[in-house]
Coordinates of C-alpha atoms in Angstrom, one line a residue:
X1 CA 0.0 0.0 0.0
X2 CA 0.9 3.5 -1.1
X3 CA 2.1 5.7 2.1
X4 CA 0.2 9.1 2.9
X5 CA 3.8 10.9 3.2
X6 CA 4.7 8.8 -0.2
X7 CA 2.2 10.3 -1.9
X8 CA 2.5 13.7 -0.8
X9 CA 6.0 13.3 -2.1
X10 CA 5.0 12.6 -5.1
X11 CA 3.1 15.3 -5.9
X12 CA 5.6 17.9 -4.4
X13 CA 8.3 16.0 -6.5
X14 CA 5.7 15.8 -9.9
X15 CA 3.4 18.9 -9.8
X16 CA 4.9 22.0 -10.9
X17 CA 5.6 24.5 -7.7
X18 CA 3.1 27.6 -7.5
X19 CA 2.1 29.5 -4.6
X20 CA -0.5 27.8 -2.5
X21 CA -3.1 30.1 -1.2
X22 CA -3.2 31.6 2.7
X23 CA -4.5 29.1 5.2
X24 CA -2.6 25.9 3.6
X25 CA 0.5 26.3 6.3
X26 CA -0.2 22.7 7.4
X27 CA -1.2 21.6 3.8
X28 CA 2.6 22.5 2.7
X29 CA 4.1 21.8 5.9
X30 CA 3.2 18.1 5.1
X31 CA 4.9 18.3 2.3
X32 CA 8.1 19.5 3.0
X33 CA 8.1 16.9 6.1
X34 CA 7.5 14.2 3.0
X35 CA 9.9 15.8 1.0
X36 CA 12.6 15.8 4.7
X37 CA 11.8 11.8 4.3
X38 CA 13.3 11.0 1.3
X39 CA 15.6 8.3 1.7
X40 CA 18.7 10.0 -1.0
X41 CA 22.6 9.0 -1.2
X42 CA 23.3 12.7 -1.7
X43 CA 21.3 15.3 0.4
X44 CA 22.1 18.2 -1.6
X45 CA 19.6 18.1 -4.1
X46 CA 16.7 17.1 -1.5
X47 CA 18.0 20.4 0.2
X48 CA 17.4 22.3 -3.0
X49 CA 14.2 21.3 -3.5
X50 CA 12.9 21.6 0.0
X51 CA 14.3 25.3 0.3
X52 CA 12.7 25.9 -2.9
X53 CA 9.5 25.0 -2.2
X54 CA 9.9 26.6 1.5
X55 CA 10.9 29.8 -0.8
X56 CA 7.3 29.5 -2.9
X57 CA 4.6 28.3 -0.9
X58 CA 5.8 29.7 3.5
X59 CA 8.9 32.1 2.9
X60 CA 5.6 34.9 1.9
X61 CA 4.0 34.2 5.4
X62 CA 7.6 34.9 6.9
X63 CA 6.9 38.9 8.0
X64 CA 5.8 40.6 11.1
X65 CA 2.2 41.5 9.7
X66 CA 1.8 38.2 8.5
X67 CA 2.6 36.3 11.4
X68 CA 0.4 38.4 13.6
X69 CA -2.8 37.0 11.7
X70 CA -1.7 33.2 12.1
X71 CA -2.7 30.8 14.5
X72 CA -0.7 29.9 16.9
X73 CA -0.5 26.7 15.6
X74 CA 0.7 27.9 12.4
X75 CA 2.9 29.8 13.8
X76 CA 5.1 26.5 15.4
X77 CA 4.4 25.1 11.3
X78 CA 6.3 27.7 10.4
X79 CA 9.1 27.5 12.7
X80 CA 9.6 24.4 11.7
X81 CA 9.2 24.6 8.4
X82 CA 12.4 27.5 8.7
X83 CA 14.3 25.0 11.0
X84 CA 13.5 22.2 8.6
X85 CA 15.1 24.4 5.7
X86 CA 17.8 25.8 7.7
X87 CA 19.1 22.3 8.5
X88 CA 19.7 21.6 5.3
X89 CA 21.1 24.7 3.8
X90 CA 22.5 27.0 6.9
X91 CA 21.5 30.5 4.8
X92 CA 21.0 33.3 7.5
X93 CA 17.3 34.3 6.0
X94 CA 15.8 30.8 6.7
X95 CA 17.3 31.5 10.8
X96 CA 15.8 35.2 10.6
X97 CA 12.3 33.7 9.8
X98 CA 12.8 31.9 12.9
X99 CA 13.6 34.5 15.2
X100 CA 10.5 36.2 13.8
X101 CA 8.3 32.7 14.5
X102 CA 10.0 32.8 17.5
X103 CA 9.6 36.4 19.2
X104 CA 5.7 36.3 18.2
X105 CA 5.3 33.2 20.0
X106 CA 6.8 34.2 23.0
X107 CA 4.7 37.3 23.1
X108 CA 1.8 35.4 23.0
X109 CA 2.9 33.2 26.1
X110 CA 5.1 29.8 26.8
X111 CA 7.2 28.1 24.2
X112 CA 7.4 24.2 24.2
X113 CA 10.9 23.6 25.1
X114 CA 11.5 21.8 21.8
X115 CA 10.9 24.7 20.1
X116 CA 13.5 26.4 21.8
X117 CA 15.7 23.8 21.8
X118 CA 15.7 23.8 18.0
X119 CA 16.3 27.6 18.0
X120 CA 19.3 27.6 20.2
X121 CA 21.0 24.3 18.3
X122 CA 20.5 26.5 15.0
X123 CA 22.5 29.4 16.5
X124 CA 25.1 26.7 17.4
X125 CA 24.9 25.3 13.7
X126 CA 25.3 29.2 12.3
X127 CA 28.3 29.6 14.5
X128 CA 26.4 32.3 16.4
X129 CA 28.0 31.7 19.4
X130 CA 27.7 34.6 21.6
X131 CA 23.5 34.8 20.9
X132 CA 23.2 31.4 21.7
X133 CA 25.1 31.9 25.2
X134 CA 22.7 34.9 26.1
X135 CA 19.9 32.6 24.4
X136 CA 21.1 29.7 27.0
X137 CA 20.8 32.5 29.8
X138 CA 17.3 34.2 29.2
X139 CA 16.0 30.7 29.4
X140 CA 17.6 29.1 32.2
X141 CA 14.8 26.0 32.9
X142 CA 16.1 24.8 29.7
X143 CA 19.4 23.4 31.0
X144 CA 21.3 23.9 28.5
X145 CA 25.0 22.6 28.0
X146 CA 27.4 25.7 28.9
X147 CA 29.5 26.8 25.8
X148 CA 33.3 25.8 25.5
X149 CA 35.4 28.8 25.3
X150 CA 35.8 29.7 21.3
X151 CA 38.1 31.2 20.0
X152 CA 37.4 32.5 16.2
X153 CA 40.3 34.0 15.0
X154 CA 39.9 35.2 11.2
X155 CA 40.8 32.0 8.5
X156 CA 40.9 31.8 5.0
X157 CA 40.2 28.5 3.4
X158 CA 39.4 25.2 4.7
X159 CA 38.5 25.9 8.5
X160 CA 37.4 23.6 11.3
X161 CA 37.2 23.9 15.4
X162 CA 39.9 22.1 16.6
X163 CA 39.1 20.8 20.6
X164 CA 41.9 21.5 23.2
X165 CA 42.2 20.8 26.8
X166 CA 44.3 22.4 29.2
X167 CA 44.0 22.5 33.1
X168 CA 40.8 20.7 32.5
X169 CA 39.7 23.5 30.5
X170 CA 38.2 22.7 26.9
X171 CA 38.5 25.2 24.0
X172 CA 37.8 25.2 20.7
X173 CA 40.1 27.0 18.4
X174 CA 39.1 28.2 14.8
X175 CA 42.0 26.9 12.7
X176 CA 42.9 26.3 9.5
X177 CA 43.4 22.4 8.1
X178 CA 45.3 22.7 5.3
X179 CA 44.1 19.9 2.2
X180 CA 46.1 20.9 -0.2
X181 CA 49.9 19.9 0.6
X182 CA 49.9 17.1 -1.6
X183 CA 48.3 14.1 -1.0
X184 CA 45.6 13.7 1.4
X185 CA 42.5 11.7 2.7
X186 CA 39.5 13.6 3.8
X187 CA 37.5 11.7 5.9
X188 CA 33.6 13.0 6.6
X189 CA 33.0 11.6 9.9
X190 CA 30.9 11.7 13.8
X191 CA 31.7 10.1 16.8
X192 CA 28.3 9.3 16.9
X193 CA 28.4 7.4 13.9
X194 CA 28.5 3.4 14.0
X195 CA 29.8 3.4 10.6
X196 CA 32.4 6.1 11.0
X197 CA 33.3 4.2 14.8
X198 CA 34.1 0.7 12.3
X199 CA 36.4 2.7 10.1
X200 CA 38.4 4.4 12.1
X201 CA 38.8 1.3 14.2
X202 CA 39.5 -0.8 11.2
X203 CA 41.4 1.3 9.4
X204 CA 43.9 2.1 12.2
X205 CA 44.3 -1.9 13.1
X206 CA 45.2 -2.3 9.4
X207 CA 48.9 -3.1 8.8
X208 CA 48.4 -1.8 5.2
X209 CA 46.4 1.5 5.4
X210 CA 46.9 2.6 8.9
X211 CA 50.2 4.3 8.3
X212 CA 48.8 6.3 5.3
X213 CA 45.9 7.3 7.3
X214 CA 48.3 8.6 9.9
X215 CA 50.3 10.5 7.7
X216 CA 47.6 11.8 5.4
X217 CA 44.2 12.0 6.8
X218 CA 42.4 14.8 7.8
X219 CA 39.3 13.5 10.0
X220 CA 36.4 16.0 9.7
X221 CA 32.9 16.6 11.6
X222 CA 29.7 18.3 9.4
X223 CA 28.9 21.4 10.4
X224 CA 25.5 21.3 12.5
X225 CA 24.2 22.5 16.0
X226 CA 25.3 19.9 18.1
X227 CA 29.3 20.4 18.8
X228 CA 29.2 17.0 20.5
X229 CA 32.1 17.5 22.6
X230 CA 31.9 14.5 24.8
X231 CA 31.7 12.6 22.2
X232 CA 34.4 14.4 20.0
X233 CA 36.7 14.3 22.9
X234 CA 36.6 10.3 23.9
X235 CA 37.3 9.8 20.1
X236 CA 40.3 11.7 20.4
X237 CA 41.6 10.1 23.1
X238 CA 40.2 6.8 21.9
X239 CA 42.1 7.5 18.5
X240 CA 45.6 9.6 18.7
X241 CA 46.2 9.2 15.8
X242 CA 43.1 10.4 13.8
X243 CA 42.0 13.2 15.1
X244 CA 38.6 14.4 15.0
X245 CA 37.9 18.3 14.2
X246 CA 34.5 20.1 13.4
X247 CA 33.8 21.7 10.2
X248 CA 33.4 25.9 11.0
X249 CA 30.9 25.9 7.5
X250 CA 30.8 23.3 5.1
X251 CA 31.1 26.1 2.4
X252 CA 34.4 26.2 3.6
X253 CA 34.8 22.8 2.0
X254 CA 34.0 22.9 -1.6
X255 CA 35.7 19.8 -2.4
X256 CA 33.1 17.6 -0.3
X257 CA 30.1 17.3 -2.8
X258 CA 28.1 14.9 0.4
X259 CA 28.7 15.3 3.9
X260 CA 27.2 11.6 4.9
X261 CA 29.4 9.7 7.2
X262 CA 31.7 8.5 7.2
X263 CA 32.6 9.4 3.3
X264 CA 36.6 9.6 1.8
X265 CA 37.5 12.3 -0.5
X266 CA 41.0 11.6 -1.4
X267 CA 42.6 14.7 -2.9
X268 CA 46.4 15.8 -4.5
X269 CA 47.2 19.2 -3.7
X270 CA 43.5 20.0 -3.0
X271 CA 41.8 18.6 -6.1
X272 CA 39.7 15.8 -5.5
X273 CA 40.8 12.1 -7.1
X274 CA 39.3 9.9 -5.7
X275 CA 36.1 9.2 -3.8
X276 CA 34.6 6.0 -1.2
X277 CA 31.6 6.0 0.5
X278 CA 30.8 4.3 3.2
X279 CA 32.4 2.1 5.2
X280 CA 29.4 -0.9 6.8
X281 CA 30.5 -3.6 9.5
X282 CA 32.0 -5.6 6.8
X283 CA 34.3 -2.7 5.9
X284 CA 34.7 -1.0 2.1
X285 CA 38.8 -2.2 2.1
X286 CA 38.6 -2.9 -1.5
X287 CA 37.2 0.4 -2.9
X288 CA 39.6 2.5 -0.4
X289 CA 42.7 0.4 -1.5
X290 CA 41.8 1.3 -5.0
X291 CA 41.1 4.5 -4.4
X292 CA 44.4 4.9 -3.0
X293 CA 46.4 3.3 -5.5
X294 CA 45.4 5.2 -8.1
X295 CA 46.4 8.6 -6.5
X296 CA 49.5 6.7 -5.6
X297 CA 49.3 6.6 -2.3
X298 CA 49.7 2.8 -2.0
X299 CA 52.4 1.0 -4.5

C-alpha cells in the first residue's frame, strides 16, 4: 500500500511549484516533512528542492504582519518549516524567519521547550555563538550545556574547530586544516556514527592502510548545531592518531560534494581524485585500496 507521506512526495516532487493560497500552512508543511523523508545518497539536491518550495509556498508568510494573523498553531508550522530548511542549507534568512516565529510566539505566552531547543542548536549550527550563550541565559529551565570557550580567530580557506584541553579547561580553536599539501585523505566523519566508529577502528588496526591514514588524513565533523564534545573528545583520546575536528561551515569545503558519514575524499594538492563512501561492519577495504592506489598513495 501506497504511504500518505509517499504520496505527498510525489506530488511535491511531480506537480509544478506555485504559490498555495493563505490558510494551507499545514497543507505545505506536510509536504516539506514528506519531502525531509526521502531516503537519498546525496542530500544536496533534496535540500534544494525543500528550500525551494519553502521559498514558494511559506517564505511569503515569513513577516511581522503576517505572522500576527496566524494561528498559533501555524505559527510553530512555520518555525519548523524554517528549522526544517535551515538544516539543510544553513542560509541566514531561513534563521531570521525563525527569530520572527519565535519572538511572536513568545509574546503570545510559553514556548514548548522543543521549540526552543531547536532555536538555540541553530544558533550553534550558524556559528552564532555569543547569541546562543545569552539565548542559553534568558531561558535558564532549559538546562542547557554551557559553551566551550571559542576562539574564532579570522581564517581563509578550509577551517574547522579544533578541541583543546588544558587545566581541565576545553576550548575550541578556529583553525585552518590545510588539504592541499599534496596528497591527502578527507574523511567525513561523527563520533556518533557506527559506521564512521568501524572505520576508524579498522582502518587504524590495518597493517596496510593505517600508516597512510596517519600521515595523510584529515578527519572531519559536518557542520551542525550539536558540537558534540563529549563525544568528539573520547574519540580523540580513543584514537591519537586520527584526530577528529568540526567543520566551522561546510562552504568552507568545496571539495566535499556529500557530507554523509563516514565518506573519503581523497585529494592531491586539494583537487579531488578519488572518492569511497561508506564504510558498513564488513568494511569498504577494496574500494579505499583502489582509491588509493590510483592517487598513488599505496604501490
Amino acid at each position: 500500500m501506497t504511504s500518505r507521506i509517499t504520496l505527498l512526495l510525489l506530488l511535491a516532487l511531480q506537480a509544478p511549484i506555485h504559490a498555495l493560497p493563505v490558510g494551507s500552512i499545514e497543507s505545505a508543511f506536510n509536504v516539506m516533512q514528506a519531502m525531509n523523508m526521502d531516503a537519498v545518497e546525496n542530500n544536496a539536491p533534496k535540500a534544494r528542492r525543500i528550500s525551494a518550495y519553502y521559498d514558494k509556498h511559506m517564505a511569503a508568510h515569513q513577516s511581522p504582519l503576517s505572522l500576527k494573523q496566524q494561528s498559533t498553531g501555524d505559527l510553530q508550522l512555520l518555525f519548523n518549516a524554517a528549522f526544517l530548511v535551515d538544516a539543510y542549507t544553513f542560509k541566514e534568512n531561513y534563521l531570521d524567519h525563525m527569530r520572527m516565529d519565535l519572538d511572536e510566539l513568545l509574546r503570545r505566552g510559553p514556548v514548548s521547550d522543543k521549540l526552543l531547543l531547536d532555536f538555540h542548536a541553530s544558533l550553534i549550527q550558524a556559528r552564532k555563538f555569543d547569541e546562543a550563550t545569552a539565548f542559553r541565559q534568558r531561558h535558564p529551565g532549559l538546562k542547557l550545556p554551557e559553551l566551550p570557550r571559542i576562539v574564532e580567530q579570522e581564517r581563509e580557506g578550509p577551517t574547522a574547530l579544533v578541541l583543546h584541553e588544558e587545566n581541565g579547561i576545553r576550548t575550541l580553536r578556529r583553525e585552518a586544516l590545510s588539504v592541499s599539501d599534496g596528497l591527502k585523505i578527507l574523511v567525513i566523519s561523527h563520533p556518533r556514527c557506527h559506521f564512521s566508529q568501524y572505520a576508524v577502528r579498522d582502518l587504524m588496526d590495518d597493517p596496510v592502510l593505517g600508516p597512510v591514514f596517519r600521515d595523510h588524513a584529515v578527519w572531519l565533523m559536518p557542520q551542525d548545531g550539536d558540537l558534540a564534545l563529549s563525544s568528539l573528545e573520547r574519540w580523540n583520546q580513543d584514537h591519537p592518531g586520527a584526530p577528529l575536528s568540526i567543520a566551522y561551515r561546510e562552504s568552507d569545503w568545496p571539495v566535499v560534494t556529500q557530507w554523509a558519514t563516514p565518506t573519503f575524499y581523497v585529494l592531491d594538492r586539494g583537487k579531488l581524485v578519488g572518492e569511497v563512501d561508506g564504510w558498513p561492519r564488513e568494511g569498504n577495504r577494496a574500494a579505499l585500496m583502489a582509491a588509493l592506489k590510483q592517487a598513488g598513495l599505496l604501490k
